[in-house]
C-alpha cells in the first residue's frame, strides 16, 4: 500500500513536502495543500508560492529520509517530514529543534530541557533575526527587530512539516529578513479520513505532556469541508533549579471547497506559557562551582535568584484566512489575510549573577537601603497583514506578481521595583528633556526605564518571470521593492529616557535570478543569484538626534550552486555558496555634546561554504543518512575572525528502521567549534558538542507505545556564554543532559 505524506505545498513564501510513493521510479508531483491523491479535483492547482513545485522521485530513500530536497528547488533546501518529526524527535521539541537535524543549522538555548525553554537557531552563522521564519507562508517575528520566540507560537502539534531554505529565495519570498534564508513551518494538514489521536507522555524533570489531534474527515454535508483540531499541554519542573514550565496550546483549521476550483482555509491557534526564569538568565562559574550546572533559581527570598521574583507569562495567537482559486488554465490567485498577537509580562530580578548589590534607591534619588532590585517588563504587539499573489501561465513561461502589506502596533515598558515589597526603585539617572522637542524640560521619573508605543508599516511588491526555453529548464528573473516605516511615540523613550515622537523610512530594491535544470527524471542542478536585506531594528530610534543617523538596510549578495539526485535507494544533494554581507549596522557616540549615539553602516562579513546530505535505503526498512556543512563566516576587517556564535561546521548522521509496527531511529547532531564573542578569544571558545537522540516505538493496533531519549550520552557541555561586566560575571549555558520520555498513543 503506498504511503502518502501530505504537507503544505503551494503556500506563500516557501516550498513544501510532496506526497512520497515508495517503489515508484517515476516522478511524484505534489498535490495542493491538505489533500491526498484520493480526490485531487477537490483542490485548485495552485503553485505560485516561491519554490512550491516540490518534485522528488518517489523512492524508498525519500520515503524514509529524515531530510531531503526538491528536484525543482532553486536554492539549497532541507525538507523535514511529519513522519520524522513524529517518530524520531522529542514530542515537546520547538521548531528550532525540528530544524536542527538539517545542514548548517545549529541551536543554542533549551537549557531547561527540550521545549521547556526558548532556543535560538543559527543558519550558516546568521543569527536569529537575520533570517525569516514563516508559518504557512506568513513571515512573523517581534516588531522591534525580527527575532523569534521558539516555544510561544507553534509547538510541534501545530506543524505538519518544516523546510529550511538556505538563501533569500526568489523575489516572491517576503518578510523583514530575507537576508540569511528562511525556516518555513507548515500547519497540520486536514485529512479526508476522520480520525482521533490521543498522546500522553511522562519523562525526565517530572515532565507531563498531553496531546490530541482530531480529524473530521471530508464532511459531505458541508461540501467536502475538512477540519483538523489539536491541543497540547505541558507541565514540567525543568532541568534547571526552580525553573518550572507550563504550556497550553490550541489549534484548529478548516479547509472549505468553493466550487471545483477554489477553496478557503481558516486557521487559528493560541498559546500560553507560564514559567520561572530571569530576564537575563545564565549561571556564573562561581555559582556553578557552588551549586552545579543545573543552577538557575532558588527558594530564598533574600536573594535575587528567588523563583517568585522571576516569573514570565506569554500569550500569543495567530489567525490566517487564505483563499485560492484557478482563474484560467494553469493560472492561479492566492490571498492570505492574517493577524497575530504576542504579549510578554515579566517580573525579574535586575541581576542574578551576584554582580549587583542588594540595595535599592528611595524617592530622593540618593538614599540607598537594603532591597532586591528588579523590574517589570511588557512587550505587547498586534500585527495585521495581507499577502496576495497571482500567477499567469502562458505555456513557455509564467509571470507572477504580488505583494504584502503589513502594519503593527506595539507597547513596551520597563519599570524598576524593589522586589521585596514592590515599591518603586528610583535607580535611573536624572534626565531632563531638551528644550526642543516633545515635552521640553520635563523631568523623567527615575523608576521608569522606558514607556513606549511604536508602530511598523511594511510594504513589499514583487514581480517574477519564469522562462522555459526548453524542456527541463526554468530560468526566473525577478525584482522586489520593500518599504519599511518605523514610528515611536514614547512618553519615555528607551535609552534617551525622555518623551520623543520619531519616524524613519527604509527602502530597498532587490534583483533576483534563479535557474533549475532537470537533467533527467531524477537529477537536477540549480543556481541562484539573489540580493537579501535586513531592515534596521527599532533601537536605531533610541537616539537623541535621529537625523544624524544615516542607516540603510543591511544587504546580502548570494551566489549558490547545487545538485539534487534521487535514485531508487539513494537520495543525495549538495551545494556551495558565497554570501557577501554589507551595510553592517554600527553605532558610535558623537564627541559633540547633545548629539549622543549615532548609527551608521560600517563594514560587513563574508559567508561561504559547502553543504550536503545523503540517505541510502536498504531492503527491509533500514536506512542510513548523513549530512554535513563547512561554514566560513568571517568579518571583512582584519584579522578576519569568525563571527560570534557561528560554528565552523555541523554534521549529522543516523540509522532509521521503519517496517511494519516497529519504528526505530538513532541520530546524532554535531555542532562544531565556535566563539561566544567576536575576535576568537581563547577564553570564549565553545568546544564541539553532540546531541544523540534515540527513539523507538511499537504499534499494537490502536495503541502505540514508545520511548524517546534526548542527549543519550548525557552531555552537559557549554553551548553558550554571555559576557558580563567582568569575566567573573559571565553567564554560562549548558546542554540539559539526558532526557528520557515514555509515550503512549491511542488512535481511532
XYZ file of C-alpha atoms in Angstrom, residues 383-679:
297
model
C 0.234 42.587 13.658
C -2.183 42.757 10.709
C -1.303 41.918 7.140
C -2.256 40.604 3.736
C -0.280 38.755 1.068
C -1.617 38.442 -2.479
C -0.105 36.695 -5.486
C -1.296 35.903 -8.982
C 0.418 33.625 -11.498
C -0.403 33.732 -15.206
C 0.929 30.807 -17.225
C 1.466 31.249 -20.971
C 2.956 27.901 -21.903
C 6.645 28.648 -22.460
C 6.723 30.644 -19.247
C 4.750 32.277 -16.468
C 4.545 35.686 -14.836
C 3.951 36.059 -11.101
C 3.221 39.347 -9.400
C 2.146 40.170 -5.885
C 2.874 41.928 -2.678
C 2.496 42.223 1.049
C 1.091 44.950 3.243
C 1.563 44.789 6.997
C 1.155 47.093 9.963
C 1.594 46.662 13.692
C 1.216 48.469 16.989
C 3.484 47.728 19.942
C 3.569 48.756 23.581
C 6.748 48.197 25.590
C 7.673 49.265 29.108
C 10.177 48.608 31.848
C 9.658 49.877 35.395
C 12.063 49.497 38.321
C 10.929 47.960 41.623
C 12.158 46.708 44.948
C 11.001 43.097 44.633
C 10.685 42.623 48.388
C 7.639 44.906 48.730
C 7.066 46.023 45.086
C 7.783 49.664 45.889
C 9.430 51.788 43.189
C 13.212 51.749 42.930
C 14.434 55.222 41.873
C 17.754 53.998 40.484
C 17.747 55.530 36.978
C 19.804 58.632 36.250
C 18.121 62.019 36.379
C 17.142 63.050 32.843
C 15.521 66.253 31.632
C 14.147 66.536 28.110
C 15.960 69.030 25.853
C 14.491 72.479 25.310
C 13.291 71.451 21.845
C 11.031 68.546 21.056
C 8.136 66.829 22.828
C 7.504 67.920 26.458
C 10.625 70.155 26.657
C 12.376 70.455 30.002
C 10.206 67.721 31.556
C 11.971 65.516 34.094
C 11.555 61.742 33.786
C 10.589 59.689 36.826
C 13.677 57.843 37.996
C 11.892 54.480 38.342
C 10.896 54.355 34.651
C 13.428 52.969 32.217
C 11.097 53.307 29.228
C 7.404 53.561 28.369
C 6.982 53.387 24.646
C 4.439 52.940 21.873
C 5.710 52.145 18.390
C 4.365 51.081 15.021
C 5.658 49.489 11.844
C 4.206 49.899 8.346
C 5.669 47.499 5.835
C 5.015 47.125 2.096
C 6.610 44.778 -0.437
C 5.926 44.462 -4.164
C 7.489 41.899 -6.478
C 7.425 40.512 -9.998
C 8.878 37.286 -11.430
C 9.099 35.916 -14.943
C 9.643 32.172 -15.209
C 11.036 31.245 -18.625
C 11.110 27.690 -20.022
C 13.269 27.819 -23.149
C 13.284 24.035 -23.441
C 12.074 21.007 -21.524
C 13.556 20.705 -18.070
C 14.986 24.233 -17.805
C 13.420 27.070 -15.820
C 15.062 30.482 -15.583
C 13.410 33.002 -13.254
C 14.486 36.631 -13.086
C 12.660 38.813 -10.593
C 12.687 42.091 -8.711
C 11.312 43.190 -5.349
C 10.754 46.594 -3.773
C 10.456 46.935 0.006
C 9.407 49.888 2.144
C 9.519 49.977 5.970
C 8.382 52.872 8.117
C 9.034 52.774 11.857
C 7.470 55.211 14.309
C 7.935 55.826 18.021
C 5.542 57.753 20.242
C 7.070 57.419 23.697
C 6.388 59.207 26.958
C 9.775 57.808 27.993
C 11.848 56.563 25.073
C 14.240 53.711 25.595
C 17.870 54.818 26.209
C 17.258 58.591 25.996
C 14.545 58.327 28.717
C 12.524 61.375 27.741
C 9.442 61.903 25.574
C 10.053 61.536 21.845
C 7.977 61.168 18.697
C 10.143 59.860 15.842
C 9.757 58.302 12.401
C 12.127 56.712 9.902
C 11.567 55.084 6.499
C 13.860 52.499 4.888
C 13.619 51.219 1.306
C 15.403 48.687 -0.863
C 15.148 47.376 -4.419
C 16.380 43.813 -4.818
C 17.112 41.817 -8.011
C 16.934 38.020 -8.283
C 17.922 35.419 -10.865
C 17.461 31.684 -10.338
C 17.628 28.654 -12.606
C 16.824 24.963 -12.344
C 17.674 22.374 -14.988
C 16.220 18.904 -14.606
C 18.827 16.883 -16.496
C 16.949 13.600 -16.121
C 13.865 12.432 -14.266
C 15.906 12.056 -11.081
C 18.768 14.550 -11.453
C 18.619 18.347 -11.315
C 21.103 21.198 -10.996
C 20.320 24.732 -9.883
C 21.898 28.152 -9.489
C 20.931 31.325 -7.680
C 21.899 34.968 -7.650
C 19.876 36.919 -5.105
C 20.007 40.079 -3.045
C 18.778 39.864 0.528
C 18.113 42.590 3.056
C 17.529 43.146 6.758
C 15.520 46.105 7.984
C 17.126 48.191 10.764
C 15.831 47.490 14.285
C 13.711 49.875 16.326
C 16.723 50.591 18.558
C 18.045 52.938 15.878
C 15.343 55.373 17.029
C 16.546 55.257 20.640
C 18.749 58.297 19.991
C 18.744 61.999 20.843
C 19.360 63.162 17.241
C 17.911 60.583 14.801
C 18.522 62.896 11.822
C 22.276 62.345 12.292
C 22.000 58.587 11.701
C 22.384 57.503 8.065
C 21.453 53.851 8.005
C 20.387 51.707 5.064
C 19.076 48.144 5.384
C 21.806 45.541 5.661
C 22.346 43.776 2.322
C 23.487 40.331 1.287
C 24.533 39.239 -2.198
C 24.127 35.480 -2.614
C 25.683 33.132 -5.170
C 24.766 29.447 -4.887
C 25.158 26.287 -6.980
C 23.725 22.880 -6.200
C 22.676 19.446 -7.404
C 19.871 17.075 -6.342
C 19.717 13.358 -7.163
C 17.019 10.839 -6.232
C 17.786 7.249 -7.186
C 15.744 4.175 -6.350
C 17.520 3.780 -2.998
C 19.938 6.708 -2.880
C 18.942 10.328 -2.252
C 21.676 12.950 -2.315
C 22.081 16.696 -2.721
C 24.989 19.089 -2.313
C 25.743 22.766 -2.790
C 28.340 25.502 -2.475
C 27.612 29.118 -1.557
C 29.186 32.545 -1.214
C 27.417 35.454 0.507
C 28.736 38.996 0.730
C 27.180 40.853 3.676
C 27.420 44.660 3.552
C 25.968 47.710 5.348
C 26.562 46.204 8.780
C 24.856 48.287 11.461
C 27.306 50.207 13.642
C 26.912 52.782 16.403
C 29.207 55.333 17.994
C 28.904 58.224 20.422
C 29.382 61.675 18.944
C 32.046 63.897 20.582
C 29.666 66.855 20.147
C 27.634 67.468 23.338
C 23.957 66.701 22.924
C 24.312 64.593 19.782
C 24.614 61.287 21.656
C 24.611 57.938 19.841
C 24.761 57.893 16.021
C 24.039 54.835 13.844
C 25.797 54.258 10.527
C 26.574 51.412 8.122
C 30.135 50.192 8.524
C 31.851 47.026 7.372
C 30.398 43.620 6.712
C 31.182 39.927 6.566
C 31.756 37.108 4.112
C 29.933 33.791 4.385
C 30.892 30.836 2.209
C 30.900 27.079 2.449
C 29.725 23.693 1.228
C 26.802 21.535 2.337
C 25.472 18.091 1.550
C 23.018 15.440 2.666
C 22.587 11.787 1.692
C 20.234 8.914 2.534
C 20.559 5.276 1.477
C 17.650 2.865 1.963
C 18.463 -0.843 2.353
C 15.911 -3.600 1.781
C 13.823 -4.409 4.829
C 13.035 -0.881 6.033
C 16.537 0.166 7.129
C 18.090 3.452 6.057
C 21.217 5.385 6.940
C 21.693 9.107 6.460
C 24.325 11.767 6.917
C 24.680 15.462 6.293
C 27.438 17.972 6.889
C 28.408 21.572 6.312
C 31.546 23.678 6.290
C 30.641 27.248 7.239
C 33.089 30.134 6.843
C 31.547 33.260 8.435
C 34.198 35.902 8.964
C 34.215 39.672 9.346
C 35.839 41.548 6.469
C 38.084 43.637 8.682
C 41.476 42.179 9.518
C 42.303 39.789 11.096
C 39.076 38.288 9.620
C 37.893 36.311 12.631
C 34.833 34.064 12.694
C 31.503 35.741 13.507
C 30.475 35.204 17.137
C 28.189 32.192 17.738
C 28.804 30.854 14.222
C 30.052 27.221 14.264
C 32.781 26.360 11.782
C 30.886 23.220 10.765
C 27.893 20.997 11.503
C 27.277 17.306 10.869
C 24.530 14.765 11.465
C 24.229 11.025 10.924
C 21.961 8.206 11.904
C 20.196 4.964 11.237
C 16.435 4.522 10.859
C 14.208 1.463 10.762
C 10.585 1.693 9.643
C 8.864 -1.593 8.904
C 5.502 -2.949 9.991
C 4.667 -1.932 13.583
C 8.258 -1.001 14.510
C 9.835 2.443 14.381
C 13.450 2.938 15.459
C 15.976 5.712 14.959
C 19.345 6.673 16.378
C 20.578 10.081 15.239
C 23.451 12.336 16.229
C 23.885 16.053 15.558
C 27.346 17.556 15.956
C 27.746 21.306 16.369
C 31.280 22.399 15.592
C 33.544 24.749 17.491
C 32.515 28.401 17.783
C 33.370 31.557 19.726
C 30.938 33.292 22.064
C 32.304 36.746 21.239
C 33.963 38.227 18.174
C 37.724 38.089 17.837
